[in-house]
Amino acid sequence: MTSVNTEKLSSARFAQATDAFVEIFTASVDFDQRMAMQDIQGSLAHAQMLHSIGILTASELVDIQTGLAQIQAEIGAGKFVWSIQQEDVHMNIEARLTDLIGIAGKKLHTGRSRNDQVATDIRLYLRDEIGVIQTQLKRLQFALLDLAEQHADTIMPGFTHLQVAQPVTFGHHLMAWFEMLSRDAERLDDCKKRLNIMPLGAAALAGTSYPIDRFMTAQLLGFLRPSNNSLDSVSDRDFAIEFTAAASLIMLHLSRFSEELILWASAQFNFIDIPDAFCTGSSIMPQKKNPDVPELVRGKSGRVVGHLMSLLMLMKGQPLAYNKDNQEDKEPLFDTVDTVVNCLRAFADMMPHVEAKKDTMYQSAKRGFATATDLADYLVRKGLAFRDAHEIVGQAVRLGVETNRDLSELSLSELQGFSTQITEEVFSVLTLEGSVAARKHIGGTAPETVRKAIKAAQHLLQLG
Ligand code: ARG
């Protein structure tokens, strides 16, 4: 015995009520209610356009506007009752609107479908959230610039293969992070361009027979233009994938910064102090101060990359046009947004309080024969071939290792034992200060160059 579920969507078509579990299984309202404000924004623009082409009367438009304003207030106040029977955010709002204003509420869906509605909502939602992400990104960039400015001439070892390679300035190292974030910000800008195209008007898949004015709706919603193809508009989620890819790169960058901070905060490196407010202790080992924030950020990078994989897989088998599969795009997307915003925020809050231990950094650069390349370059300037110079410096380093001294601590006569070309002024190139100061071309680590890079970056960031 079957009964008609009068609550059911398109109920006239169905002789059977929806299976109780299927109703829960297919509903998305628990998570897509997050796009409620964008859904209302889209409906307001759509209604205005319907009025302009004579489909809604002036009083119907006013009713819709008043009803939607009330719904917006109810949602804002946490008083809106979401119902699983109404399946998703779109149907919930429409049903409530009809409760409130009657027949005009039922007319709102003229010339549109949930397929173009949802595609529009996600774009509006992402556009808003990209703004939030960019604000946090910028805060972090400013924090890095401040720290870099304080440490434009703080010397630390630069690493390759995590072995001491050449001295660099801490400011220069921080500016490397800054550069990565600048590209991340650019990627978001770029993603926003393709995101900002309006699907509304594509209706279910083929467009609509009503004389809709898509340019008007696009303009009302701040979209660049209406989309070109209705099938594509309701179907593709490449903009969401692109966003999640950009978010994954942000997280990858944050994860790499985290890894460095964690290493540097260890007793073995002892390059930095992460303030207590960003660390926790151990429940068993009283001496512990764990760098939780960077560790968690490093960990969270995995879930965003996972979301990227989910979205790619979600799309790959879908024929045109809309398929219910696409409902699965939201949770990964929402979690990506939350994760990126929170991680950037935690980093932006923490970085201004990170304290560099200049002395340990300096001593560590000194212990690693970081100026060996400078000695080789010096010998080349004296006329030796680079390979011969490399060989000679290798011998000098060996003596340093055996006698536990830095190159700058070997005596002139010891050095001259390796090459008679070496004279007293060699010591100016063997110092860490001399080594960094010499690298003053654009992109180099010299304090004066780093200061210039910081100035230029500050200027750009203030403009942007
Ligand atoms: N909740 C749906 C989604 O997230 C809205 C679109 C539903 N369209 C449909 N034809 N069932 O994708």
mmCIF file of N, CA and C in Angstrom, residues 108-169:
data_model
loop_
_atom_site.group_PDB
_atom_site.id
_atom_site.type_symbol
_atom_site.label_atom_id
_atom_site.label_comp_id
_atom_site.label_asym_id
_atom_site.label_seq_id
_atom_site.Cartn_x
_atom_site.Cartn_y
_atom_site.Cartn_z
ATOM 1 N N LEU A 108 8.357 32.512 -8.105
ATOM 2 C CA LEU A 108 9.781 32.875 -8.133
ATOM 3 C C LEU A 108 10.621 31.934 -9.002
ATOM 4 N N HIS A 109 10.213 30.676 -9.042
ATOM 5 C CA HIS A 109 11.040 29.690 -9.751
ATOM 6 C C HIS A 109 10.816 29.705 -11.270
ATOM 7 N N THR A 110 10.012 30.644 -11.753
ATOM 8 C CA THR A 110 9.771 30.743 -13.198
ATOM 9 C C THR A 110 11.093 30.994 -13.924
ATOM 10 N N GLY A 111 11.346 30.219 -14.955
ATOM 11 C CA GLY A 111 12.516 30.477 -15.793
ATOM 12 C C GLY A 111 13.839 30.094 -15.160
ATOM 13 N N ARG A 112 13.813 29.342 -14.088
ATOM 14 C CA ARG A 112 15.078 28.853 -13.534
ATOM 15 C C ARG A 112 14.875 27.441 -13.003
ATOM 16 N N SER A 113 15.964 26.813 -12.647
ATOM 17 C CA SER A 113 15.923 25.458 -12.112
ATOM 18 C C SER A 113 16.887 25.438 -10.939
ATOM 19 N N ARG A 114 16.770 24.439 -10.095
ATOM 20 C CA ARG A 114 17.782 24.361 -9.039
ATOM 21 C C ARG A 114 19.176 24.120 -9.631
ATOM 22 N N ASN A 115 19.195 23.605 -10.869
ATOM 23 C CA ASN A 115 20.506 23.308 -11.455
ATOM 24 C C ASN A 115 21.316 24.576 -11.733
ATOM 25 N N ASP A 116 20.654 25.573 -12.303
ATOM 26 C CA ASP A 116 21.413 26.824 -12.509
ATOM 27 C C ASP A 116 21.488 27.627 -11.213
ATOM 28 N N GLN A 117 20.481 27.403 -10.354
ATOM 29 C CA GLN A 117 20.471 28.111 -9.069
ATOM 30 C C GLN A 117 21.656 27.683 -8.204
ATOM 31 N N VAL A 118 21.855 26.376 -8.114
ATOM 32 C CA VAL A 118 22.936 25.902 -7.242
ATOM 33 C C VAL A 118 24.297 26.306 -7.808
ATOM 34 N N ALA A 119 24.425 26.214 -9.136
ATOM 35 C CA ALA A 119 25.719 26.595 -9.741
ATOM 36 C C ALA A 119 26.011 28.074 -9.475
ATOM 37 N N THR A 120 24.944 28.879 -9.485
ATOM 38 C CA THR A 120 25.109 30.312 -9.210
ATOM 39 C C THR A 120 25.465 30.537 -7.738
ATOM 40 N N ASP A 121 24.746 29.838 -6.864
ATOM 41 C CA ASP A 121 25.010 30.004 -5.430
ATOM 42 C C ASP A 121 26.457 29.671 -5.076
ATOM 43 N N ILE A 122 26.957 28.569 -5.613
ATOM 44 C CA ILE A 122 28.333 28.173 -5.248
ATOM 45 C C ILE A 122 29.323 29.231 -5.726
ATOM 46 N N ARG A 123 29.057 29.767 -6.913
ATOM 47 C CA ARG A 123 29.975 30.796 -7.422
ATOM 48 C C ARG A 123 29.933 32.041 -6.543
ATOM 49 N N LEU A 124 28.723 32.431 -6.161
ATOM 50 C CA LEU A 124 28.613 33.613 -5.286
ATOM 51 C C LEU A 124 29.301 33.338 -3.943
ATOM 52 N N TYR A 125 29.074 32.139 -3.425
ATOM 53 C CA TYR A 125 29.648 31.760 -2.140
ATOM 54 C C TYR A 125 31.190 31.793 -2.209
ATOM 55 N N LEU A 126 31.721 31.168 -3.250
ATOM 56 C CA LEU A 126 33.185 31.105 -3.363
ATOM 57 C C LEU A 126 33.779 32.497 -3.561
ATOM 58 N N ARG A 127 33.069 33.310 -4.317
ATOM 59 C CA ARG A 127 33.564 34.674 -4.540
ATOM 60 C C ARG A 127 33.690 35.402 -3.195
ATOM 61 N N ASP A 128 32.680 35.249 -2.341
ATOM 62 C CA ASP A 128 32.742 35.868 -1.011
ATOM 63 C C ASP A 128 33.894 35.294 -0.194
ATOM 64 N N GLU A 129 34.001 33.976 -0.203
ATOM 65 C CA GLU A 129 35.008 33.339 0.660
ATOM 66 C C GLU A 129 36.425 33.603 0.173
ATOM 67 N N ILE A 130 36.597 33.734 -1.122
ATOM 68 C CA ILE A 130 37.937 34.066 -1.626
ATOM 69 C C ILE A 130 38.357 35.417 -1.047
ATOM 70 N N GLY A 131 37.404 36.319 -0.921
ATOM 71 C CA GLY A 131 37.693 37.615 -0.300
ATOM 72 C C GLY A 131 38.199 37.440 1.133
ATOM 73 N N VAL A 132 37.557 36.552 1.873
ATOM 74 C CA VAL A 132 37.962 36.307 3.269
ATOM 75 C C VAL A 132 39.368 35.695 3.302
ATOM 76 N N ILE A 133 39.607 34.750 2.412
ATOM 77 C CA ILE A 133 40.929 34.103 2.361
ATOM 78 C C ILE A 133 41.994 35.140 2.021
ATOM 79 N N GLN A 134 41.680 35.984 1.052
ATOM 80 C CA GLN A 134 42.677 36.983 0.642
ATOM 81 C C GLN A 134 43.000 37.965 1.772
ATOM 82 N N THR A 135 42.009 38.274 2.593
ATOM 83 C CA THR A 135 42.264 39.156 3.733
ATOM 84 C C THR A 135 43.251 38.505 4.706
ATOM 85 N N GLN A 136 43.031 37.239 4.999
ATOM 86 C CA GLN A 136 43.940 36.535 5.923
ATOM 87 C C GLN A 136 45.335 36.377 5.313
ATOM 88 N N LEU A 137 45.347 36.101 4.019
ATOM 89 C CA LEU A 137 46.621 35.928 3.316
ATOM 90 C C LEU A 137 47.444 37.212 3.419
ATOM 91 N N LYS A 138 46.773 38.304 3.241
ATOM 92 C CA LYS A 138 47.434 39.599 3.289
ATOM 93 C C LYS A 138 47.970 39.904 4.699
ATOM 94 N N ARG A 139 47.176 39.564 5.705
ATOM 95 C CA ARG A 139 47.634 39.759 7.089
ATOM 96 C C ARG A 139 48.939 38.998 7.302
ATOM 97 N N LEU A 140 48.972 37.776 6.802
ATOM 98 C CA LEU A 140 50.183 36.974 6.973
ATOM 99 C C LEU A 140 51.348 37.592 6.197
ATOM 100 N N GLN A 141 51.061 38.082 5.012
ATOM 101 C CA GLN A 141 52.129 38.698 4.221
ATOM 102 C C GLN A 141 52.696 39.933 4.927
ATOM 103 N N PHE A 142 51.818 40.741 5.491
ATOM 104 C CA PHE A 142 52.302 41.914 6.227
ATOM 105 C C PHE A 142 53.150 41.489 7.431
ATOM 106 N N ALA A 143 52.709 40.443 8.106
ATOM 107 C CA ALA A 143 53.470 39.960 9.270
ATOM 108 C C ALA A 143 54.865 39.504 8.832
ATOM 109 N N LEU A 144 54.937 38.836 7.691
ATOM 110 C CA LEU A 144 56.239 38.369 7.199
ATOM 111 C C LEU A 144 57.128 39.545 6.829
ATOM 112 N N LEU A 145 56.525 40.556 6.208
ATOM 113 C CA LEU A 145 57.315 41.735 5.829
ATOM 114 C C LEU A 145 57.883 42.431 7.064
ATOM 115 N N ASP A 146 57.082 42.537 8.107
ATOM 116 C CA ASP A 146 57.563 43.167 9.351
ATOM 117 C C ASP A 146 58.741 42.409 9.925
ATOM 118 N N LEU A 147 58.577 41.099 9.978
ATOM 119 C CA LEU A 147 59.635 40.267 10.561
ATOM 120 C C LEU A 147 60.891 40.330 9.680
ATOM 121 N N ALA A 148 60.669 40.315 8.376
ATOM 122 C CA ALA A 148 61.814 40.367 7.446
ATOM 123 C C ALA A 148 62.566 41.693 7.612
ATOM 124 N N GLU A 149 61.823 42.745 7.844
ATOM 125 C CA GLU A 149 62.440 44.061 8.017
ATOM 126 C C GLU A 149 63.334 44.074 9.271
ATOM 127 N N GLN A 150 62.810 43.467 10.322
ATOM 128 C CA GLN A 150 63.610 43.398 11.567
ATOM 129 C C GLN A 150 64.867 42.554 11.378
ATOM 130 N N HIS A 151 64.815 41.633 10.433
ATOM 131 C CA HIS A 151 65.918 40.687 10.304
ATOM 132 C C HIS A 151 66.596 40.749 8.935
ATOM 133 N N ALA A 152 66.591 41.938 8.358
ATOM 134 C CA ALA A 152 67.222 42.072 7.037
ATOM 135 C C ALA A 152 68.710 41.724 7.123
ATOM 136 N N ASP A 153 69.347 41.958 8.263
ATOM 137 C CA ASP A 153 70.764 41.544 8.337
ATOM 138 C C ASP A 153 71.069 40.489 9.389
ATOM 139 N N THR A 154 70.080 39.778 9.796
ATOM 140 C CA THR A 154 70.318 38.642 10.703
ATOM 141 C C THR A 154 70.826 37.470 9.863
ATOM 142 N N ILE A 155 71.982 36.966 10.229
ATOM 143 C CA ILE A 155 72.573 35.899 9.395
ATOM 144 C C ILE A 155 72.210 34.519 9.922
ATOM 145 N N MET A 156 71.867 33.664 8.986
ATOM 146 C CA MET A 156 71.551 32.266 9.329
ATOM 147 C C MET A 156 72.141 31.378 8.234
ATOM 148 N N PRO A 157 72.244 30.087 8.501
ATOM 149 C CA PRO A 157 72.704 29.230 7.406
ATOM 150 C C PRO A 157 71.573 29.023 6.404
ATOM 151 N N GLY A 158 71.901 29.067 5.134
ATOM 152 C CA GLY A 158 70.939 28.643 4.117
ATOM 153 C C GLY A 158 71.227 27.171 3.858
ATOM 154 N N PHE A 159 70.198 26.409 3.549
ATOM 155 C CA PHE A 159 70.378 24.963 3.395
ATOM 156 C C PHE A 159 70.054 24.485 1.995
ATOM 157 N N THR A 160 70.789 23.472 1.556
ATOM 158 C CA THR A 160 70.291 22.622 0.474
ATOM 159 C C THR A 160 70.491 21.204 1.005
ATOM 160 N N HIS A 161 69.590 20.312 0.686
ATOM 161 C CA HIS A 161 69.622 18.941 1.237
ATOM 162 C C HIS A 161 69.602 18.955 2.764
ATOM 163 N N LEU A 162 69.107 20.012 3.349
ATOM 164 C CA LEU A 162 69.121 20.244 4.794
ATOM 165 C C LEU A 162 70.544 20.222 5.379
ATOM 166 N N GLN A 163 71.526 20.434 4.521
ATOM 167 C CA GLN A 163 72.914 20.590 4.963
ATOM 168 C C GLN A 163 73.238 22.069 4.812
ATOM 169 N N VAL A 164 74.065 22.588 5.729
ATOM 170 C CA VAL A 164 74.442 23.996 5.625
ATOM 171 C C VAL A 164 75.100 24.239 4.275
ATOM 172 N N ALA A 165 74.587 25.219 3.544
ATOM 173 C CA ALA A 165 75.098 25.467 2.196
ATOM 174 C C ALA A 165 75.848 26.794 2.149
ATOM 175 N N GLN A 166 75.117 27.902 2.252
ATOM 176 C CA GLN A 166 75.741 29.223 2.219
ATOM 177 C C GLN A 166 74.988 30.115 3.192
ATOM 178 N N PRO A 167 75.678 31.133 3.733
ATOM 179 C CA PRO A 167 74.943 32.010 4.642
ATOM 180 C C PRO A 167 73.891 32.816 3.888
ATOM 181 N N VAL A 168 72.778 33.023 4.521
ATOM 182 C CA VAL A 168 71.738 33.909 3.978
ATOM 183 C C VAL A 168 71.263 34.784 5.137
ATOM 184 N N THR A 169 70.454 35.770 4.791
ATOM 185 C CA THR A 169 69.870 36.546 5.882
ATOM 186 C C THR A 169 68.487 35.974 6.188
#
